[in-house]
Structures are given as structure tokens and as C-alpha cells.
Amino acid sequence: MSPRSPSSAADAVAATGNAVEADITIELPGRDPVKARTYGLRASGAQGAPLVLHFHGGTFSCGSLDNGRTVGRMLAKAGAVAVSLAYPLTPFPEPIEVGYAVLEWLYKQRVKLAGKGARVFLAGEEAGGNLAAALSLIARDRAHPPLAGQILLSPMLDPCAGTRSLREASASTVDCRFASGWQDYLRCPGDALHPYAVPGASMRLAELAPTLVLVGPDDPMRDEALAYAERLRKAGNPVTSSVLQSAANWPQALYDADSSCCACEAAVEQQLRDFFGATPPAPQPPH
């Protein structure tokens, strides 16, 4: 139930600026081991670093740990320890079942990973934003683990959105890769009605963790993400949402391993720092 030591031969460790990156293997009870990559340094003081379970993008059907590198590094630069998960690229519900098992593992390992008092967050871009939003719902419904917040970057939330931003972004293409991704992820029409598969269609959004929603101005996911943020607000949740003018070519720039997101990095990192700083400690479950 604990990661292999970063000094083991199985782990690749690299220093990037003041952050450390390490490939780890997470052993889960009753499941195959899963790969992950950690970013950032454990806090040594009385207040632990924010601890973030991160899900990369890739329209549910592709992507890897390398595609989560841009966001993982931004989270680390903002002061967090991020654990970016190589979740299974399989139809619903396997990715969220594995994701929830890793979330439980992360919570148990929070002091070892991020220091005493570490708060647990979820984060994801594009399809990974869907998984983060779904796990926030599951953690609420199962009353565990306590979450300090969720960070949704250009999240794919609803296959039936049909928003203006999505139409404008896909007007020049014959095939919409987001629609194809949803077809790969949802096994049957009934899955499109399940709130854990389609968080954007959930009818019960109260009592969720504080949320940060970030999108770009030409972002296909812009309108559905902002609509979800507004629904979260109306349900009584603390929400911060923003259209970052410097965030061009989102969500592609966030998960393309060969693309830098330099123009928007400073803005995203400031949003993350502000969110971590404003988020109170999550309530602890009863013993």
C-alpha cells in the first residue's frame, strides 16, 4: 500500500528547478499495480504541502504520464505535491474505480508524501477533469476521504453539451475527437445518465469541495466548464472560475508532451497558489 522508494532501480527520478519528479508504482488491494509520477517536495514544516491527485488529458482513449507533465510541474511550482496517475484507458467505470482506490491510498499516505497536515485535492485537464469531478462526487457520496478542493482545467463534462465554444472549435474538422472520446468511454446510452460518468449532467451538486475552474478563450470546453462552475455556485459550493486570456490552444497545450504552455504558466500557477492559500483544511472524518 505504499509507493516503491524513489531510490529503487524501478523509479526514474529527475530534478526540475526546485521540484523533484519520480516515477512510482502504487500497489492496490485486489487490483493490478498502477504507475504514477510524483512532482514536488514534501513539506518539512508544521503545515504540509497541498497533495494533489492528478489525471492527465487525452479524450479518455489516449494519453500517458508524459502528457500530464505540464500540469504536474505547474502544480509543483505552485507549492503542491502532485501524484499524476496513469489511469486505465478503458471504458467507464474502470478509470474512476481505479482512481478512487488511488485516492484512498493517497489519503493514507498523505503525511509521507506531503508532510503533516497535508490537504488532499483532485485535479485534471480535459478527460482528466471529468475523472477529477467524478471522484469529487464519489468522495462526497461515500463520505471519504475528506477533500480540500478540486481543480478542473478545460474539463470534459457532458457529451451532450453542444455548446457554442465546442461548435466553433470543431467547425473546420470533419471528426470531433471529443465526441469520439466520449463514444470510447461510454459503453451504452445508460452510462450517459450516470453522474459519475457525466458529472456535467449530475442533478445533485451540493456539499462538494471548493472548486477552481480554468479555461482558455478559444477553449472547446470553455462554455460547459463555466456552466458547471455556475451550477456548483448555485448549489452552495465555493467556486473560482476564470477565462485565462493567455491560455491559447487549451486543452491541447496542457497535455501535449511536445508543447510548452509558457505563455499561460505564470497565470495558471498564480491561480493555483491563490486557490491553495484560500482553501481551508478539509473536515476530518469521525473516528
C-alpha positions as CSV (number, residue, x, y, z in Angstrom):
1,M,0.0,0.0,0.0
2,S,3.0,2.3,-0.2
3,P,5.0,3.5,-3.2
4,R,8.3,2.0,-4.0
5,S,11.2,4.0,-2.8
6,P,12.2,6.8,-5.2
7,S,15.8,5.4,-4.9
8,S,14.9,2.0,-6.2
9,A,16.0,0.9,-9.7
10,A,12.4,0.8,-10.8
11,D,11.9,4.5,-10.3
12,A,13.2,7.3,-12.6
13,V,14.0,10.4,-10.6
14,A,14.8,13.9,-12.0
15,A,15.2,17.3,-10.5
16,T,13.5,20.1,-12.4
17,G,14.2,23.5,-10.8
18,N,13.3,23.1,-7.1
19,A,10.9,20.2,-7.8
20,V,11.6,16.5,-7.9
21,E,9.9,14.2,-10.3
22,A,9.8,10.4,-9.7
23,D,8.1,7.5,-11.4
24,I,6.5,5.2,-8.8
25,T,4.3,2.1,-8.7
26,I,1.3,2.0,-6.5
27,E,0.1,-1.3,-5.1
28,L,-3.7,-1.6,-4.7
29,P,-5.5,-4.3,-2.9
30,G,-7.3,-6.7,-5.3
31,R,-6.1,-4.8,-8.4
32,D,-3.1,-4.7,-10.7
33,P,-0.4,-2.2,-9.7
34,V,-0.7,1.2,-11.3
35,K,2.0,3.6,-12.5
36,A,2.2,7.2,-11.3
37,R,4.6,10.2,-11.4
38,T,5.1,12.5,-8.4
39,Y,6.0,16.1,-8.7
40,G,7.2,18.4,-5.9
41,L,8.8,18.2,-2.5
42,R,7.4,17.1,0.8
43,A,7.0,20.0,3.2
44,S,9.1,19.7,6.4
45,G,7.3,22.3,8.5
46,A,4.2,22.2,10.6
47,Q,2.0,22.8,7.6
48,G,2.2,20.1,4.9
49,A,2.1,20.9,1.2
50,P,-1.1,20.6,-0.7
51,L,-1.3,17.0,-2.0
52,V,-3.0,16.6,-5.4
53,L,-4.1,13.5,-7.2
54,H,-3.9,14.5,-10.9
55,F,-5.4,13.0,-14.1
56,H,-3.9,13.8,-17.5
57,G,-6.0,14.5,-20.6
58,G,-6.4,12.5,-23.8
59,T,-10.2,12.2,-24.5
60,F,-10.4,9.1,-22.4
61,S,-8.7,6.9,-25.1
62,C,-5.1,8.1,-25.2
63,G,-2.5,10.0,-23.2
64,S,0.2,9.0,-20.7
65,L,2.2,10.2,-17.7
66,D,4.2,12.4,-20.1
67,N,1.0,14.1,-21.2
68,G,0.4,15.1,-17.6
69,R,3.9,16.7,-17.2
70,T,2.9,20.3,-17.9
71,V,0.2,20.4,-15.3
72,G,2.1,18.3,-12.8
73,R,5.0,20.8,-13.0
74,M,2.7,23.8,-12.6
75,L,1.2,22.2,-9.5
76,A,4.6,21.6,-8.1
77,K,5.7,25.2,-8.8
78,A,2.6,26.4,-7.0
79,G,3.8,24.6,-3.9
80,A,1.9,21.3,-4.1
81,V,3.0,17.7,-4.3
82,A,1.2,16.1,-7.3
83,V,0.7,12.4,-7.9
84,S,-0.1,12.1,-11.6
85,L,-1.9,8.8,-12.3
86,A,-1.6,6.5,-15.4
87,Y,-5.2,5.6,-15.1
88,P,-6.6,2.8,-17.4
89,L,-7.6,3.9,-20.8
90,T,-10.8,1.8,-20.7
91,P,-14.5,2.5,-20.7
92,F,-16.4,3.7,-17.7
93,P,-16.4,2.8,-14.8
94,E,-12.9,1.2,-14.6
95,P,-10.9,4.5,-14.7
96,I,-12.9,6.1,-11.8
97,E,-12.8,2.8,-9.8
98,V,-9.0,2.7,-10.1
99,G,-8.9,6.5,-9.4
100,Y,-10.9,6.1,-6.2
101,A,-8.7,3.3,-5.0
102,V,-5.7,5.5,-5.6
103,L,-7.4,8.4,-3.9
104,E,-7.9,6.3,-0.8
105,W,-4.2,5.2,-1.0
106,L,-3.2,8.8,-1.4
107,Y,-5.1,9.9,1.7
108,K,-3.5,7.2,3.8
109,Q,0.0,8.2,2.6
110,R,-0.6,12.0,2.8
111,V,1.9,12.6,5.6
112,K,4.6,10.5,4.0
113,L,4.0,12.2,0.6
114,A,3.4,15.9,1.5
115,G,4.0,16.4,5.2
116,K,2.0,16.7,8.4
117,G,-1.3,18.5,7.9
118,A,-1.3,17.9,4.1
119,R,-4.7,18.6,2.5
120,V,-5.9,16.4,-0.4
121,F,-7.0,17.8,-3.7
122,L,-8.1,16.5,-7.1
123,A,-7.1,17.9,-10.4
124,G,-7.3,17.1,-14.1
125,E,-7.4,18.5,-17.6
126,E,-9.9,17.7,-20.3
127,A,-10.8,14.0,-19.8
128,G,-8.8,14.0,-16.6
129,G,-11.0,16.9,-15.4
130,N,-14.0,14.6,-15.9
131,L,-12.4,12.0,-13.7
132,A,-11.5,14.6,-11.0
133,A,-15.0,15.9,-11.0
134,A,-16.5,12.4,-10.8
135,L,-14.2,11.4,-7.9
136,S,-15.3,14.6,-6.0
137,L,-18.9,13.3,-6.3
138,I,-17.9,9.9,-5.1
139,A,-15.9,11.1,-2.2
140,R,-18.9,13.2,-1.1
141,D,-21.3,10.3,-1.5
142,R,-19.0,7.8,0.4
143,A,-18.1,10.5,3.0
144,H,-14.4,9.7,2.5
145,P,-11.8,10.8,2.0
146,P,-12.2,14.5,3.0
147,L,-11.2,16.7,0.1
148,A,-9.8,20.2,0.4
149,G,-10.7,21.1,-3.2
150,Q,-10.9,20.1,-6.9
151,I,-9.1,21.8,-9.8
152,L,-10.7,21.5,-13.3
153,L,-8.8,22.7,-16.3
154,S,-10.8,22.6,-19.5
155,P,-12.8,19.6,-18.2
156,M,-14.9,17.3,-20.5
157,L,-18.1,17.1,-18.5
158,D,-21.0,16.4,-20.8
159,P,-21.1,14.6,-24.2
160,C,-24.4,16.3,-25.0
161,A,-23.3,19.8,-24.2
162,G,-23.3,21.1,-27.9
163,T,-22.0,24.5,-26.7
164,R,-21.0,27.4,-28.9
165,S,-17.4,27.1,-27.9
166,L,-17.3,23.4,-28.9
167,R,-19.0,24.1,-32.2
168,E,-16.6,27.0,-33.0
169,A,-13.6,24.9,-32.2
170,S,-14.7,21.9,-34.3
171,A,-16.2,23.8,-37.2
172,S,-13.3,23.2,-39.5
173,T,-12.9,19.5,-38.7
174,V,-14.8,16.5,-40.1
175,D,-14.5,14.4,-37.0
176,C,-14.7,15.8,-33.4
177,R,-12.1,14.0,-31.3
178,F,-14.1,14.9,-28.2
179,A,-17.2,13.1,-29.5
180,S,-15.1,10.1,-30.5
181,G,-13.6,10.1,-27.0
182,W,-17.0,10.0,-25.4
183,Q,-18.0,7.1,-27.6
184,D,-15.0,5.2,-26.4
185,Y,-15.7,6.0,-22.8
186,L,-19.4,5.4,-22.5
187,R,-20.3,1.7,-23.0
188,C,-24.0,2.2,-23.5
189,P,-26.6,5.0,-23.6
190,G,-27.3,4.4,-19.9
191,D,-23.8,5.5,-19.0
192,A,-24.6,8.9,-20.3
193,L,-27.1,9.3,-17.5
194,H,-24.7,8.3,-14.7
195,P,-23.4,11.3,-12.8
196,Y,-20.0,9.6,-12.2
197,A,-19.6,9.2,-16.0
198,V,-21.1,12.6,-16.9
199,P,-20.6,15.0,-14.0
200,G,-22.0,17.8,-16.0
201,A,-25.4,16.2,-16.0
202,S,-25.4,15.5,-12.3
203,M,-28.6,16.7,-10.6
204,R,-27.0,16.8,-7.1
205,L,-24.1,19.1,-6.8
206,A,-24.4,20.3,-3.2
207,E,-21.7,19.7,-0.5
208,L,-18.8,19.4,-2.8
209,A,-15.2,20.6,-2.2
210,P,-14.2,24.1,-3.2
211,T,-13.6,24.2,-6.9
212,L,-11.2,26.0,-9.3
213,V,-12.3,26.0,-12.9
214,L,-9.8,27.4,-15.5
215,V,-10.4,27.6,-19.3
216,G,-8.9,29.4,-22.3
217,P,-10.6,32.0,-24.5
218,D,-10.6,29.6,-27.6
219,D,-11.2,26.5,-25.5
220,P,-13.7,24.0,-26.8
221,M,-14.6,23.1,-23.2
222,R,-15.0,26.8,-22.2
223,D,-18.8,27.1,-22.1
224,E,-19.6,23.7,-20.5
225,A,-16.9,24.3,-17.9
226,L,-18.2,27.7,-17.0
227,A,-21.8,26.4,-16.9
228,Y,-20.7,23.7,-14.5
229,A,-18.9,26.3,-12.3
230,E,-22.1,28.3,-12.2
231,R,-24.2,25.3,-11.2
232,L,-21.7,24.5,-8.4
233,R,-22.1,28.0,-7.1
234,K,-25.9,27.8,-7.2
235,A,-25.7,24.6,-5.2
236,G,-23.8,26.4,-2.5
237,N,-20.2,25.4,-3.2
238,P,-17.3,27.9,-3.1
239,V,-16.1,28.2,-6.7
240,T,-13.5,30.3,-8.5
241,S,-13.6,30.3,-12.3
242,S,-11.6,32.2,-14.9
243,V,-11.0,32.5,-18.6
244,L,-7.3,33.0,-18.9
245,Q,-6.6,35.2,-21.9
246,S,-3.0,33.8,-22.2
247,A,-4.2,30.2,-22.3
248,A,-4.2,29.7,-26.1
249,N,-4.8,26.3,-27.6
250,W,-6.3,24.7,-24.5
251,P,-6.7,21.9,-23.7
252,Q,-4.2,20.6,-26.2
253,A,-1.4,22.8,-24.8
254,L,-1.9,21.3,-21.4
255,Y,-1.3,17.7,-22.3
256,D,0.8,17.8,-25.5
257,A,4.1,16.5,-24.3
258,D,5.9,18.3,-27.1
259,S,4.2,21.7,-26.5
260,S,5.2,24.3,-24.0
261,C,2.5,26.3,-22.2
262,C,4.9,29.1,-21.3
263,A,2.6,31.9,-22.2
264,C,0.0,30.8,-19.6
265,E,2.2,29.1,-17.0
266,A,2.6,32.2,-14.7
267,A,-1.2,32.9,-14.8
268,V,-2.1,29.3,-14.0
269,E,0.5,29.0,-11.2
270,Q,-0.8,32.2,-9.6
271,Q,-4.4,30.8,-9.8
272,L,-3.2,27.6,-8.2
273,R,-1.3,29.4,-5.4
274,D,-4.3,31.6,-4.6
275,F,-6.6,28.6,-4.6
276,F,-4.3,26.6,-2.3
277,G,-3.9,29.6,0.0
278,A,-7.6,30.3,0.3
279,T,-8.8,26.7,0.8
280,P,-9.4,25.8,4.4
281,P,-8.4,22.4,5.8
282,A,-10.8,19.7,4.9
283,P,-13.0,18.5,7.7
284,Q,-11.7,15.3,9.2
285,P,-14.0,12.2,9.2
286,P,-15.3,11.0,12.5
287,H,-13.1,8.3,14.1
